[in-house]
């Protein structure tokens, strides 16, 4: 457990460093969702950040992001999302499959997702990190062993939040540039757009995260 906690500290520091600089370029600005990308010095896979304003409570958006078995409802090209282990309501391990257009093989991955709650400034930070060797690799899939996602949720006022998103990783294998562009820009944009629709419909009005936050 100590090693896992240390890993999260290292990853969060790494994600802070790539999320806070001036080298980002806007790639899409539509429907109140802004997506930026920047070159990665260690990979041809660009880093991604996105932001959006949503009309919901922090507990609603947090509950939606932590409801990993429902990712097929909103995560871009997600065909499978299964809970493997629930350590707590804000600490889970899950398996996910991403559909990739032919001729590239579909990708699968195992994530450890964990939320940190800052009651002083009414914010939540959620980090998802790929795990190696959690489950055996599956035939016909390419296992993604390096991916880091960070969600930062801040309350603007009651009933309105700002969502910030960062992605850094390597899907493994070879990708045509058009597929890379699709997943780097369209992926985050469409995921956040679908997530916004779900939470603003009130699908997570009743949730267990509200009690955990207990502002």
CSV table of C-alpha atoms in Angstrom, one decimal:
chain,number,residue,atom,x,y,z
A,1,UNK,CA,0.0,0.0,0.0
A,2,UNK,CA,2.9,2.4,0.8
A,3,UNK,CA,4.4,1.8,-2.6
A,4,UNK,CA,1.1,2.6,-4.3
A,5,UNK,CA,0.7,5.8,-2.3
A,6,UNK,CA,4.3,6.8,-3.3
A,7,UNK,CA,3.5,6.0,-6.9
A,8,UNK,CA,0.6,8.4,-6.8
A,9,UNK,CA,2.7,11.1,-5.3
A,10,UNK,CA,5.3,10.7,-8.1
A,11,UNK,CA,2.6,10.7,-10.8
A,12,UNK,CA,0.8,13.7,-9.4
A,13,UNK,CA,4.1,15.6,-9.4
A,14,UNK,CA,4.8,14.6,-13.0
A,15,UNK,CA,1.3,15.5,-14.1
A,16,UNK,CA,1.6,18.9,-12.4
A,17,UNK,CA,4.7,19.6,-14.3
A,18,UNK,CA,3.2,18.8,-17.7
A,19,UNK,CA,-0.1,20.6,-16.9
A,20,UNK,CA,1.4,23.9,-15.9
A,21,UNK,CA,3.5,25.5,-18.7
A,22,UNK,CA,3.0,27.9,-21.6
A,23,UNK,CA,3.6,25.5,-24.6
A,24,UNK,CA,0.0,24.5,-25.1
A,25,UNK,CA,-1.7,25.2,-28.5
A,26,UNK,CA,-5.5,25.3,-28.8
A,27,UNK,CA,-6.8,22.5,-31.0
A,28,UNK,CA,-10.5,22.9,-30.6
A,29,UNK,CA,-12.9,25.4,-29.0
A,30,UNK,CA,-16.6,24.4,-29.3
A,31,UNK,CA,-19.7,24.1,-27.2
A,32,UNK,CA,-17.9,25.6,-24.2
A,33,UNK,CA,-15.2,22.9,-24.3
A,34,UNK,CA,-11.6,23.9,-25.0
A,35,UNK,CA,-8.9,21.3,-26.0
A,36,UNK,CA,-5.2,22.1,-26.0
A,37,UNK,CA,-2.3,19.9,-27.1
A,38,UNK,CA,1.5,20.2,-26.9
A,39,UNK,CA,4.4,18.2,-28.1
A,40,UNK,CA,6.0,15.6,-25.9
A,41,UNK,CA,9.8,15.6,-25.9
A,42,UNK,CA,9.9,11.9,-25.2
A,43,UNK,CA,7.2,10.7,-27.6
A,44,UNK,CA,5.4,11.6,-30.8
A,45,UNK,CA,2.1,11.3,-28.8
A,46,UNK,CA,1.1,14.8,-27.8
A,47,UNK,CA,0.0,15.7,-24.3
A,48,UNK,CA,-3.6,16.9,-24.0
A,49,UNK,CA,-5.5,19.2,-21.7
A,50,UNK,CA,-9.1,20.3,-21.8
A,51,UNK,CA,-11.5,22.4,-19.8
A,52,UNK,CA,-15.3,23.0,-19.5
A,53,UNK,CA,-17.8,24.7,-17.3
A,54,UNK,CA,-20.7,22.5,-16.2
A,55,UNK,CA,-24.0,23.2,-14.4
A,56,UNK,CA,-23.8,20.6,-11.7
A,57,UNK,CA,-22.5,20.1,-8.2
A,58,UNK,CA,-19.0,18.8,-7.5
A,59,UNK,CA,-20.5,15.6,-6.0
A,60,UNK,CA,-22.3,14.9,-9.2
A,61,UNK,CA,-19.4,15.2,-11.6
A,62,UNK,CA,-17.1,13.3,-9.1
A,63,UNK,CA,-19.6,10.5,-8.8
A,64,UNK,CA,-19.9,10.2,-12.6
A,65,UNK,CA,-16.1,10.0,-13.2
A,66,UNK,CA,-15.8,7.4,-10.4
A,67,UNK,CA,-18.7,5.3,-11.8
A,68,UNK,CA,-16.2,3.4,-14.0
A,69,UNK,CA,-18.6,0.7,-15.1
A,70,UNK,CA,-20.6,3.3,-16.9
A,71,UNK,CA,-17.8,4.6,-19.0
A,72,UNK,CA,-19.3,3.1,-22.1
A,73,UNK,CA,-22.0,5.8,-21.8
A,74,UNK,CA,-19.6,8.7,-22.4
A,75,UNK,CA,-15.9,7.8,-22.8
A,76,UNK,CA,-14.9,8.2,-26.5
A,77,UNK,CA,-14.9,4.8,-28.3
A,78,UNK,CA,-15.0,2.9,-25.0
A,79,UNK,CA,-16.6,-0.6,-25.7
A,80,UNK,CA,-15.9,-2.3,-22.3
A,81,UNK,CA,-15.4,-0.9,-18.9
A,82,UNK,CA,-15.5,-3.3,-15.9
A,83,UNK,CA,-14.8,-2.7,-12.3
A,84,UNK,CA,-12.0,-5.1,-11.1
A,85,UNK,CA,-11.7,-4.0,-7.5
A,86,UNK,CA,-13.2,-1.3,-5.3
A,87,UNK,CA,-10.9,-0.3,-2.4
A,88,UNK,CA,-13.4,2.4,-1.5
A,89,UNK,CA,-15.9,4.7,-3.2
A,90,UNK,CA,-13.1,7.0,-4.2
A,91,UNK,CA,-10.4,4.3,-4.9
A,92,UNK,CA,-10.9,1.7,-7.6
A,93,UNK,CA,-9.2,-0.5,-10.2
A,94,UNK,CA,-11.0,-1.0,-13.6
A,95,UNK,CA,-10.5,-2.6,-17.0
A,96,UNK,CA,-11.2,-0.6,-20.2
A,97,UNK,CA,-11.2,-1.4,-23.9
A,98,UNK,CA,-10.9,1.4,-26.6
A,99,UNK,CA,-12.1,0.7,-30.1
A,100,UNK,CA,-9.6,1.8,-32.7
A,101,UNK,CA,-10.3,2.0,-36.5
A,102,UNK,CA,-8.9,-0.7,-38.8
A,103,UNK,CA,-6.1,-1.5,-39.5
A,104,UNK,CA,-5.0,-0.7,-35.9
A,105,UNK,CA,-5.7,-3.2,-33.1
A,106,UNK,CA,-8.1,-2.2,-30.3
A,107,UNK,CA,-6.4,-1.1,-27.1
A,108,UNK,CA,-7.1,-2.3,-23.6
A,109,UNK,CA,-5.8,-1.1,-20.2
A,110,UNK,CA,-6.1,-1.4,-16.5
A,111,UNK,CA,-6.4,1.8,-14.5
A,112,UNK,CA,-6.1,2.6,-10.8
A,113,UNK,CA,-8.4,5.6,-10.2
A,114,UNK,CA,-8.3,7.6,-7.0
A,115,UNK,CA,-9.9,10.9,-5.8
A,116,UNK,CA,-8.4,13.4,-3.5
A,117,UNK,CA,-10.7,15.9,-1.7
A,118,UNK,CA,-9.7,19.4,-0.7
A,119,UNK,CA,-12.3,20.6,1.7
A,120,UNK,CA,-10.6,24.0,2.2
A,121,UNK,CA,-11.1,25.2,-1.3
A,122,UNK,CA,-14.1,23.0,-2.4
A,123,UNK,CA,-12.2,21.0,-5.0
A,124,UNK,CA,-11.6,17.4,-6.0
A,125,UNK,CA,-8.6,16.0,-7.9
A,126,UNK,CA,-9.0,12.6,-9.6
A,127,UNK,CA,-6.0,10.7,-10.9
A,128,UNK,CA,-6.1,7.5,-13.1
A,129,UNK,CA,-2.9,5.6,-13.8
A,130,UNK,CA,-2.4,2.4,-15.8
A,131,UNK,CA,-1.3,-0.7,-13.9
A,132,UNK,CA,0.9,-3.4,-15.3
A,133,UNK,CA,0.4,-7.1,-14.7
A,134,UNK,CA,-3.0,-6.6,-13.0
A,135,UNK,CA,-4.6,-9.1,-15.4
A,136,UNK,CA,-3.3,-11.2,-18.2
A,137,UNK,CA,-3.1,-9.7,-21.7
A,138,UNK,CA,-5.9,-10.7,-24.1
A,139,UNK,CA,-5.6,-12.0,-27.6
A,140,UNK,CA,-6.3,-9.5,-30.3
A,141,UNK,CA,-5.7,-6.5,-28.0
A,142,UNK,CA,-2.7,-4.3,-27.5
A,143,UNK,CA,-2.2,-3.6,-23.8
A,144,UNK,CA,-1.6,0.1,-22.9
A,145,UNK,CA,1.0,0.2,-20.1
A,146,UNK,CA,1.6,3.9,-19.8
A,147,UNK,CA,-1.2,6.4,-19.5
A,148,UNK,CA,-2.0,9.1,-16.9
A,149,UNK,CA,-5.2,11.0,-16.6
A,150,UNK,CA,-5.9,13.8,-14.2
A,151,UNK,CA,-9.3,15.5,-13.5
A,152,UNK,CA,-9.4,18.7,-11.4
A,153,UNK,CA,-12.9,19.9,-10.4
A,154,UNK,CA,-13.4,23.3,-8.8
A,155,UNK,CA,-16.6,24.9,-7.6
A,156,UNK,CA,-17.3,28.3,-9.2
A,157,UNK,CA,-20.6,28.8,-7.3
A,158,UNK,CA,-23.3,26.4,-6.0
A,159,UNK,CA,-24.5,24.4,-9.0
A,160,UNK,CA,-21.6,25.4,-11.3
A,161,UNK,CA,-18.2,23.8,-11.6
A,162,UNK,CA,-15.0,24.1,-13.7
A,163,UNK,CA,-13.6,20.8,-15.0
A,164,UNK,CA,-10.0,20.6,-16.0
A,165,UNK,CA,-8.6,17.5,-17.7
A,166,UNK,CA,-5.0,16.3,-18.6
A,167,UNK,CA,-3.9,13.2,-20.5
A,168,UNK,CA,-0.4,11.9,-21.0
A,169,UNK,CA,0.5,8.5,-22.3
A,170,UNK,CA,1.6,6.2,-25.1
A,171,UNK,CA,-0.9,3.8,-26.7
A,172,UNK,CA,1.9,1.5,-27.9
A,173,UNK,CA,2.5,0.2,-31.4
A,174,UNK,CA,2.2,2.2,-34.6
A,175,UNK,CA,-0.6,4.6,-35.3
A,176,UNK,CA,-1.4,6.6,-38.5
A,177,UNK,CA,-1.3,10.3,-37.8
A,178,UNK,CA,-5.0,10.7,-38.5
A,179,UNK,CA,-5.9,8.2,-35.8
A,180,UNK,CA,-3.5,9.9,-33.3
A,181,UNK,CA,-5.2,13.3,-34.1
A,182,UNK,CA,-8.6,11.8,-33.7
A,183,UNK,CA,-7.9,10.4,-30.2
A,184,UNK,CA,-5.9,13.4,-29.0
A,185,UNK,CA,-8.5,16.0,-29.9
A,186,UNK,CA,-11.8,14.3,-30.7
A,187,UNK,CA,-11.4,11.8,-27.8
A,188,UNK,CA,-11.3,14.3,-24.9
A,189,UNK,CA,-13.7,16.7,-26.6
A,190,UNK,CA,-16.4,14.1,-27.2
A,191,UNK,CA,-15.9,12.5,-23.9
A,192,UNK,CA,-16.3,15.7,-22.0
A,193,UNK,CA,-19.3,16.8,-24.1
A,194,UNK,CA,-21.1,13.5,-23.4
A,195,UNK,CA,-20.1,13.6,-19.7
A,196,UNK,CA,-21.5,17.2,-19.5
A,197,UNK,CA,-24.8,16.1,-21.0
A,198,UNK,CA,-25.1,13.2,-18.5
A,199,UNK,CA,-24.4,15.3,-15.3
A,200,UNK,CA,-26.5,18.3,-16.4
A,201,UNK,CA,-29.5,15.9,-16.9
A,202,UNK,CA,-29.2,15.2,-13.2
A,203,UNK,CA,-28.3,11.5,-13.6
A,204,UNK,CA,-26.0,11.7,-10.5
A,205,UNK,CA,-28.2,13.9,-8.3
A,206,UNK,CA,-28.5,11.0,-5.9
A,207,UNK,CA,-25.0,9.7,-5.2
A,208,UNK,CA,-22.8,8.5,-2.3
A,209,UNK,CA,-20.0,10.9,-3.0
A,210,UNK,CA,-22.0,13.8,-1.5
A,211,UNK,CA,-21.7,12.2,1.9
A,212,UNK,CA,-17.9,11.7,1.4
A,213,UNK,CA,-17.4,15.3,0.5
A,214,UNK,CA,-19.3,16.7,3.4
A,215,UNK,CA,-18.2,20.3,2.9
